Coordinates of C-alpha atoms and ligand atoms in Angstrom, one line a residue:
X2 CA 13.6 -13.5 19.3
X3 CA 14.8 -14.3 15.8
X4 CA 12.9 -14.6 12.9
X5 CA 14.4 -17.6 10.8
X6 CA 13.8 -18.6 6.9
X7 CA 15.4 -21.8 5.9
X8 CA 18.5 -21.8 4.8
X9 CA 18.1 -23.6 1.0
X10 CA 14.6 -20.4 0.4
X11 CA 15.2 -18.6 -2.2
X12 CA 14.6 -15.3 0.5
X13 CA 17.9 -16.5 1.9
X14 CA 20.1 -15.1 -1.2
X15 CA 21.2 -12.1 -1.1
X16 CA 19.2 -11.3 -5.1
X17 CA 16.2 -11.6 -3.0
X18 CA 14.8 -7.7 -1.8
X19 CA 13.9 -6.9 2.0
X20 CA 13.0 -3.4 1.9
X21 CA 11.1 -1.6 4.7
X22 CA 7.0 1.0 3.6
X23 CA 5.7 4.1 4.7
X24 CA 3.5 6.6 3.0
X25 CA 3.9 10.4 2.6
X26 CA 0.8 11.3 4.5
X27 CA 1.8 9.3 7.7
X28 CA 5.5 10.0 7.6
X29 CA 6.4 13.7 6.6
X30 CA 4.4 15.9 8.2
X31 CA 5.8 19.8 6.5
X32 CA 2.5 20.4 6.2
X33 CA 2.9 24.2 5.4
X34 CA 5.6 23.1 2.5
X35 CA 2.7 21.6 0.0
X36 CA -0.6 22.0 -1.2
X37 CA -3.5 20.0 1.1
X38 CA -5.3 16.6 0.4
X39 CA -8.4 15.5 1.0
X40 CA -6.3 13.9 3.6
X41 CA -6.2 17.1 5.8
X42 CA -9.4 18.0 4.8
X43 CA -11.5 14.9 6.4
X44 CA -8.6 14.8 9.6
X45 CA -10.1 18.5 9.8
X46 CA -14.2 16.8 9.9
X47 CA -14.5 16.2 13.0
X48 CA -15.6 12.6 14.4
X49 CA -13.8 11.1 10.9
X50 CA -10.2 10.5 12.5
X51 CA -10.5 8.4 16.0
X52 CA -8.3 10.0 17.8
X53 CA -8.7 13.8 16.3
X54 CA -5.2 14.0 14.9
X55 CA -3.9 14.7 11.5
X56 CA -0.8 14.6 9.0
X57 CA 0.7 18.9 10.0
X58 CA 3.1 16.7 12.3
X59 CA 2.9 12.9 12.0
X60 CA 6.8 11.7 12.1
X61 CA 8.8 15.5 11.0
X62 CA 10.2 13.2 8.5
X63 CA 10.3 16.1 5.5
X64 CA 13.0 17.6 7.8
X65 CA 14.4 14.5 10.0
X66 CA 15.0 12.8 6.3
X67 CA 18.6 12.3 6.9
X68 CA 17.9 10.8 10.4
X69 CA 15.7 8.5 9.0
X70 CA 17.8 7.6 5.5
X71 CA 20.7 6.8 8.7
X72 CA 18.3 4.6 10.5
X73 CA 16.6 2.7 7.4
X74 CA 20.6 1.4 6.6
X75 CA 21.3 0.7 9.9
X76 CA 18.7 -1.8 9.7
X77 CA 20.5 -3.5 6.4
X78 CA 17.6 -3.7 4.2
X79 CA 18.4 -3.7 0.4
X80 CA 15.7 -1.1 -0.1
X81 CA 13.3 1.4 0.8
X82 CA 9.9 2.1 -0.3
X83 CA 8.2 5.5 -0.4
X84 CA 5.5 7.3 -1.7
X85 CA 5.6 10.9 -3.5
X86 CA 3.1 13.8 -2.5
X87 CA 1.2 14.5 -5.4
X88 CA 0.3 17.9 -4.1
X89 CA 3.9 19.3 -3.1
X90 CA 5.8 18.6 -6.4
X91 CA 2.9 19.5 -8.8
X92 CA 1.2 23.3 -8.5
X93 CA -2.8 24.7 -8.7
X94 CA -1.3 25.6 -12.1
X95 CA -0.5 21.9 -13.2
X96 CA 3.7 23.0 -13.2
X97 CA 5.9 21.8 -11.0
X98 CA 7.0 22.5 -7.9
X99 CA 10.6 22.7 -7.7
X100 CA 10.7 23.1 -3.5
X101 CA 8.6 19.6 -3.8
X102 CA 10.5 17.8 -6.4
X103 CA 14.3 19.1 -4.7
X104 CA 13.0 17.3 -1.6
X105 CA 12.2 14.0 -3.3
X106 CA 15.8 14.4 -5.1
X107 CA 18.0 14.5 -2.3
X108 CA 15.6 11.8 -0.9
X109 CA 16.6 9.2 -3.1
X110 CA 20.2 10.7 -4.1
X111 CA 21.2 9.8 -0.4
X112 CA 19.0 6.8 -0.7
X113 CA 21.3 5.1 -3.8
X114 CA 24.6 7.0 -2.2
X115 CA 24.3 3.8 0.3
X116 CA 23.6 1.2 -2.3
X117 CA 19.6 1.4 -0.6
X118 CA 17.1 1.0 -3.4
X119 CA 14.3 3.4 -3.8
X120 CA 10.8 1.7 -5.0
X121 CA 8.2 5.2 -5.4
X122 CA 4.6 5.4 -5.1
X123 CA 3.3 8.0 -7.0
X124 CA -0.7 7.3 -5.1
X125 CA -0.5 6.4 -1.5
X126 CA -3.7 7.9 -1.1
X127 CA -2.7 12.0 -1.0
X128 CA -5.0 13.2 -3.3
X129 CA -4.8 17.4 -3.8
X130 CA -7.5 18.8 -2.3
X131 CA -8.1 21.5 -5.7
X132 CA -8.4 18.2 -7.2
X133 CA -11.3 16.1 -5.5
X134 CA -13.3 19.9 -5.5
X135 CA -13.0 19.1 -9.6
X136 CA -15.4 15.3 -8.8
X137 CA -11.5 13.6 -7.7
X138 CA -12.0 9.9 -8.1
X139 CA -15.3 10.8 -9.7
X140 CA -14.1 12.9 -12.7
X141 CA -12.7 11.0 -15.2
X142 CA -10.2 14.2 -16.1
X143 CA -8.2 13.3 -12.6
X144 CA -6.6 10.4 -14.8
X145 CA -5.4 12.4 -16.9
X146 CA -4.3 14.2 -14.9
X147 CA -2.7 11.8 -12.9
X148 CA -0.6 11.1 -16.0
X149 CA 0.4 13.9 -16.5
X150 CA 1.9 14.1 -12.4
X151 CA 4.0 11.0 -14.1
X152 CA 5.0 12.3 -17.1
X153 CA 6.5 15.0 -15.1
X154 CA 7.7 13.5 -11.6
X155 CA 9.3 10.7 -14.0
X156 CA 11.6 13.3 -15.9
X157 CA 12.2 15.4 -13.2
X158 CA 13.4 12.3 -11.1
X159 CA 15.9 10.7 -14.3
X160 CA 17.1 7.8 -13.3
X161 CA 16.7 7.4 -9.5
X162 CA 14.3 5.3 -9.7
X163 CA 14.2 1.5 -8.8
X164 CA 10.7 0.6 -8.9
X165 CA 7.7 3.0 -9.4
X166 CA 4.6 1.9 -8.4
X167 CA 1.6 4.3 -10.2
X168 CA -0.9 3.1 -7.4
X169 CA -1.1 2.1 -3.7
X170 CA -4.3 0.4 -3.0
X171 CA -7.1 1.0 -5.5
X172 CA -9.3 -0.5 -3.0
X173 CA -8.9 1.7 -0.2
X174 CA -8.9 5.0 -2.1
X175 CA -12.5 3.8 -4.8
X176 CA -14.1 1.7 -1.8
X177 CA -12.9 2.9 2.0
X178 CA -12.3 6.5 0.3
X179 CA -16.0 6.7 -1.7
X180 CA -17.8 3.6 -1.3
X181 CA -18.0 3.5 2.5
X182 CA -16.8 6.3 3.2
X183 CA -14.4 5.8 5.9
X184 CA -10.9 7.2 3.6
X185 CA -11.2 10.5 2.5
X186 CA -12.8 12.1 1.2
X187 CA -14.9 10.5 3.0
X188 CA -18.1 10.0 0.4
X189 CA -20.6 6.7 0.4
X190 CA -22.4 5.4 -2.5
X191 CA -21.8 2.1 -4.4
X192 CA -21.8 3.8 -7.6
X193 CA -19.8 6.1 -6.6
X194 CA -16.9 3.5 -5.5
X195 CA -17.6 1.7 -8.6
X196 CA -16.6 4.8 -11.2
X197 CA -14.0 5.9 -8.9
X198 CA -11.9 2.3 -9.1
X199 CA -12.6 2.3 -12.9
X200 CA -11.5 5.5 -13.0
X201 CA -8.3 4.8 -11.0
X202 CA -7.2 1.6 -12.9
X203 CA -7.2 4.1 -16.5
X204 CA -4.7 6.6 -14.7
X205 CA -3.0 3.8 -13.9
X206 CA -2.7 2.4 -17.2
X207 CA -2.2 6.2 -18.9
X208 CA 0.3 6.6 -16.7
X209 CA 2.5 3.3 -17.4
X210 CA 2.6 4.4 -20.7
X211 CA 4.4 7.5 -19.6
X212 CA 6.6 5.6 -17.4
X213 CA 7.2 2.8 -19.9
X214 CA 8.7 5.5 -22.1
X215 CA 10.4 7.7 -20.0
X216 CA 11.8 5.3 -16.7
X217 CA 12.0 2.4 -19.0
X218 CA 15.1 1.1 -16.7
X219 CA 12.9 1.0 -13.7
X220 CA 10.2 -1.8 -13.1
X221 CA 6.8 -0.7 -13.5
X222 CA 3.9 -1.8 -11.6
X223 CA 1.1 -1.4 -9.5
X224 CA 0.7 -2.3 -5.5
X225 CA -3.0 -3.8 -4.7
X226 CA -4.4 -5.1 -1.8
X227 CA -5.7 -8.3 -1.1
X228 CA -8.2 -9.4 1.9
X229 CA -8.9 -13.0 0.9
X230 CA -12.8 -14.6 1.4
X231 CA -12.9 -17.8 2.9
X232 CA -16.8 -19.2 3.8
X233 CA -17.6 -19.8 7.3
X234 CA -18.9 -23.4 6.8
X235 CA -19.1 -25.9 3.6
X236 CA -21.9 -25.0 2.4
X237 CA -23.2 -23.7 -0.8
X238 CA -25.0 -20.7 0.0
X239 CA -21.5 -20.1 2.3
X240 CA -18.8 -20.3 -0.9
X241 CA -21.8 -19.0 -3.2
X242 CA -21.5 -15.6 -1.1
X243 CA -17.6 -15.7 -0.7
X244 CA -17.2 -16.4 -4.4
X245 CA -19.5 -12.6 -4.8
X246 CA -17.3 -11.1 -2.1
X247 CA -14.2 -12.1 -3.3
X248 CA -15.0 -11.1 -6.6
X249 CA -15.8 -7.5 -5.2
X250 CA -13.2 -6.9 -2.9
X251 CA -10.1 -8.8 -4.6
X252 CA -10.6 -9.7 -8.4
X253 CA -12.3 -6.1 -9.0
X254 CA -9.2 -4.1 -9.7
X255 CA -6.9 -7.0 -10.3
X256 CA -9.2 -8.3 -13.3
X257 CA -9.1 -5.4 -15.7
X258 CA -5.0 -6.2 -15.1
X259 CA -4.6 -9.1 -16.3
X260 CA -8.1 -10.0 -18.5
X261 CA -9.0 -6.7 -19.6
X262 CA -12.6 -7.1 -18.0
X263 CA -14.7 -6.6 -14.3
X264 CA -15.3 -10.5 -13.0
X265 CA -18.5 -11.6 -13.7
X266 CA -21.0 -10.1 -11.0
X267 CA -20.6 -6.7 -12.9
X268 CA -23.7 -7.6 -14.2
X269 CA -25.5 -7.4 -10.6
X270 CA -24.5 -4.0 -10.4
X271 CA -27.2 -2.4 -12.7
X272 CA -27.6 1.7 -11.9
X273 CA -24.3 1.2 -10.0
X274 CA -22.8 0.6 -12.4
X275 CA -19.7 2.6 -13.3
X276 CA -19.6 4.6 -17.1
X277 CA -16.8 2.7 -18.9
X278 CA -16.2 4.0 -22.3
X279 CA -15.2 1.9 -25.4
X280 CA -10.8 1.6 -25.2
X281 CA -10.8 1.9 -21.8
X282 CA -9.7 -1.8 -21.3
X283 CA -7.3 -1.2 -23.3
X284 CA -5.4 1.4 -21.2
X285 CA -6.4 -0.4 -18.6
X286 CA -4.2 -3.4 -19.3
X287 CA -0.8 -2.9 -19.9
X288 CA 2.1 -5.4 -19.3
X289 CA 3.7 -5.1 -16.0
X290 CA 7.5 -5.3 -14.8
X291 CA 6.2 -6.6 -11.0
X292 CA 2.7 -6.9 -8.8
X293 CA 3.1 -5.3 -5.6
X294 CA 0.9 -7.3 -3.4
X295 CA 0.2 -6.3 -0.2
X296 CA -1.8 -8.9 2.9
X297 CA -2.1 -8.1 6.2
X298 CA -5.2 -11.0 7.5
X299 CA -8.3 -12.9 5.4
X300 CA -12.2 -12.4 5.9
X301 CA -14.3 -15.0 6.8
X302 CA -17.8 -14.9 4.9
X303 CA -21.7 -16.4 5.7
X304 CA -24.8 -15.8 3.3
X305 CA -27.1 -13.7 3.4
X306 CA -31.5 -14.0 3.9
X307 CA -31.3 -12.3 0.7
X308 CA -28.5 -14.0 -1.5
X309 CA -26.1 -11.4 -0.8
X310 CA -22.5 -11.8 2.1
X311 CA -21.8 -10.8 5.1
X312 CA -18.3 -10.8 7.2
X313 CA -18.8 -12.9 9.9
X314 CA -15.8 -11.9 13.5
X315 CA -14.2 -14.4 14.3
X316 CA -14.5 -14.0 18.0
X317 CA -12.3 -16.4 19.1
X318 CA -8.7 -16.5 16.8
X319 CA -5.7 -14.6 17.5
X320 CA -5.2 -11.0 16.7
X321 CA -3.8 -7.9 15.9
X322 CA -3.9 -4.1 17.9
X323 CA -6.0 -3.2 14.9
X324 CA -8.5 -6.4 15.6
X325 CA -7.2 -8.0 12.4
X326 CA -7.0 -12.2 12.6
X327 CA -3.5 -13.2 12.1
X328 CA -4.2 -15.8 9.7
X329 CA -1.0 -16.2 8.1
X330 CA -1.8 -19.7 5.8
X331 CA -3.8 -16.9 3.4
X332 CA -0.9 -15.6 2.2
X333 CA -0.2 -19.2 1.0
X334 CA -3.0 -19.7 -0.5
X335 CA -3.7 -15.8 -1.8
X336 CA 0.0 -16.2 -3.6
X337 CA -0.8 -20.3 -5.6
X338 CA -4.4 -18.5 -6.2
X339 CA -3.4 -15.6 -7.7
X340 CA -1.0 -17.4 -9.7
X341 CA -2.9 -20.1 -10.7
X342 CA -5.7 -17.5 -12.0
X343 CA -3.8 -14.4 -13.5
X344 CA -0.1 -14.7 -16.2
X345 CA 1.8 -12.6 -13.7
X346 CA 4.9 -10.5 -13.3
X347 CA 7.6 -11.1 -10.8
X348 CA 6.1 -10.4 -7.5
X349 CA 7.2 -8.1 -4.5
X350 CA 5.1 -8.9 -1.5
X351 CA 5.1 -4.4 -0.9
X352 CA 3.5 -4.4 2.7
X353 CA 3.3 -7.2 5.5
X354 CA 3.4 -5.9 9.2
X355 CA 0.8 -6.1 12.2
X356 CA -0.1 -3.7 14.6
X357 CA 0.7 -4.2 18.3
X358 CA 0.5 -2.6 21.8
X359 CA 4.1 -1.7 22.1
X360 CA 5.8 -0.3 25.5
X361 CA 8.4 1.2 25.3
X362 CA 10.2 0.6 28.3
X363 CA 13.5 2.1 29.2
X364 CA 14.9 1.9 25.8
X365 CA 13.2 -1.5 24.5
X366 CA 10.2 -2.4 22.9
X367 CA 10.4 -6.1 23.8
X368 CA 7.1 -7.2 20.9
X369 CA 8.0 -10.5 20.4
X370 CA 4.2 -10.6 18.8
X371 CA 5.2 -9.0 16.3
X372 CA 8.1 -11.3 15.8
X373 CA 6.0 -14.0 15.3
X374 CA 3.6 -12.3 13.2
X375 CA 6.9 -11.0 10.6
X376 CA 8.0 -14.9 11.3
X377 CA 4.9 -17.2 10.7
X378 CA 4.0 -14.8 7.1
X379 CA 7.8 -15.2 6.3
X380 CA 7.2 -18.5 6.3
X381 CA 3.7 -18.6 4.2
X382 CA 5.5 -17.4 1.6
X383 CA 8.4 -19.0 1.6
X384 CA 5.7 -21.8 0.6
X385 CA 4.4 -20.2 -1.9
X386 CA 7.5 -20.1 -3.2
X387 CA 8.0 -23.8 -3.2
X388 CA 4.9 -24.0 -4.5
X389 CA 5.9 -22.3 -7.9
X390 CA 5.4 -18.8 -7.1
X391 CA 7.7 -16.1 -7.9
X392 CA 8.4 -13.7 -5.5
X393 CA 11.2 -10.6 -6.1
X394 CA 11.2 -9.4 -2.8
X395 CA 9.3 -8.2 0.4
X396 CA 8.5 -5.2 2.6
X397 CA 8.2 -4.7 6.0
X398 CA 4.9 -2.3 7.2
X399 CA 6.7 0.0 8.8
X400 CA 10.0 1.3 9.3
X401 CA 8.7 2.9 11.4
X402 CA 5.3 4.4 13.7
X403 CA 3.7 6.7 12.2
X404 CA -0.3 7.9 11.0
X405 CA -2.8 5.0 10.9
X406 CA -5.3 6.5 8.8
X407 CA -8.9 6.5 10.4
X408 CA -6.9 5.3 13.5
X409 CA -4.7 8.6 13.8
X410 CA -2.2 7.3 16.0
X411 CA -3.5 4.4 18.1
X412 CA -2.0 1.9 16.1
X413 CA 1.2 1.4 15.6
X414 CA 2.7 -0.6 12.8
X415 CA 6.9 -0.1 12.6
X416 CA 9.7 -1.4 13.2
X417 CA 11.1 1.3 14.9
X418 CA 9.5 3.2 17.6
X419 CA 8.3 6.2 17.4
X420 CA 8.0 8.9 20.2
X421 CA 5.6 11.5 18.9
X422 CA 6.2 14.3 21.4
X423 CA 10.3 13.7 21.2
X424 CA 10.6 12.3 17.3
X425 CA 12.9 9.9 19.2
X426 CA 13.1 6.4 17.2
X427 CA 13.9 3.6 19.0
X428 CA 14.6 0.2 17.0
X429 CA 12.3 -2.7 18.4
X430 CA 12.9 -6.1 18.9
X431 CA 10.9 -6.8 15.3
X432 CA 13.5 -4.3 13.8
X433 CA 16.8 -5.7 15.2
X434 CA 14.9 -9.3 14.8
X435 CA 14.2 -8.3 10.7
X436 CA 18.0 -6.7 10.3
X437 CA 19.0 -9.7 11.4
X438 CA 17.5 -12.4 9.5
X439 CA 18.7 -10.4 6.8
X440 CA 22.4 -9.7 7.2
X441 CA 22.3 -13.4 7.6
X442 CA 21.7 -14.2 4.6
X443 CA 23.9 -16.5 2.3
X444 CA 26.7 -14.8 0.1
Ligands
GCO507 C1 -1.8 -0.2 3.3 C2 -1.5 0.8 3.6 C3 -1.1 1.8 4.7 C4 -1.7 1.0 5.8 C5 -1.2 -0.1 6.7 C6 -1.7 -0.2 7.6 O1 -1.3 0.4 1.6 O2 -2.7 -0.1 3.1 O3 -0.7 1.1 2.7 O4 -0.3 2.9 4.5 O5 -1.0 2.2 6.9 O6 -1.9 -1.1 5.5 O7 -3.8 -0.2 7.7

């Protein structure tokens, strides 16, 4: 029933930041009050979303935000991680949309009034469709449009933001969106994926420059996701293949930030290599106030006859409702290995959580499986801290059930249950356990 950490753990000090996280497209709805984005278009394309749903209503947070702030407060968290919808705050001509900006100003003011620190992500995948129509992340110009958006919105929000993230998970936008096509905008070509990644990293560097100028008092950084890679056997072929996979899926997005270069396997890309201009890595490699890390699961690889890698299904292993293996040791391994590889700033775990097959029964969701997941993963973070990694905060994904991208509303990640018919929110037992953990911290 409970989530517990050793009482001497730094995570049990009040300085450690506990929060909950969401993203604009996944919860807001209010789609008629903003410009269309690539996820609106993707949802309208038959066969792309498993339940044929879209983000037009979602959790109706655009209208229900006041009660949602009260819900967040009732969980006792120190911080709330949200994202700003670019198509809500910037008009097609590049000017600020006052109505959209006011929505976020009211929300941020309400959070600050309650002492809840706002962690604001500028890009959680909802690219304005009119920008995609001009090539989206394949067009270098988009990086400069993003810088302009970051500049305008950070000036408009003033001192209301505790922390900015430029991007959430460049891997997902670039690889899932432009390389394999299972996310918006649904393009599928290796060169596209690598080019989109490069332009997103460039946009990150450009935006960091304006954030440090406009909002020097906030913690400014980026959020990356990692799926640590393990070899299926200890054969040299599997070990080599796994290293390639790790470079391609994980290191690709972090190495440029700290080392100003892509991994060595860049040389294997040939004609699929992205176009890079002189000076790009100097822009990308900006000092970071923090690094956000999202972790859910690991991946196990075997070598193929062609010298490449193939992920294998861990059929006999415990999994969440979305089919991801539950393997908390990978969380500790990830944090300690990144710490060994790069000169990391303080780390915030910006997402961690589990989709489970929840049942609402007499106003109770008894999600012991999710409680077990959080318990094991918080201990895994604590183990990394004990091994010398600086972790300053942890955010549960997610505050509430929401639109889970290509899975539509079929997968529930919330620590709060949402009835999409009535928009009734019910705190799950995991939410109560998370609240109790936070409240049990030392003075
Ligand atoms: C992510 C995503 C979330 C997903 C979650 C579960 O940043 O990966 O931000 O939007 O809902 O990861 O897949």
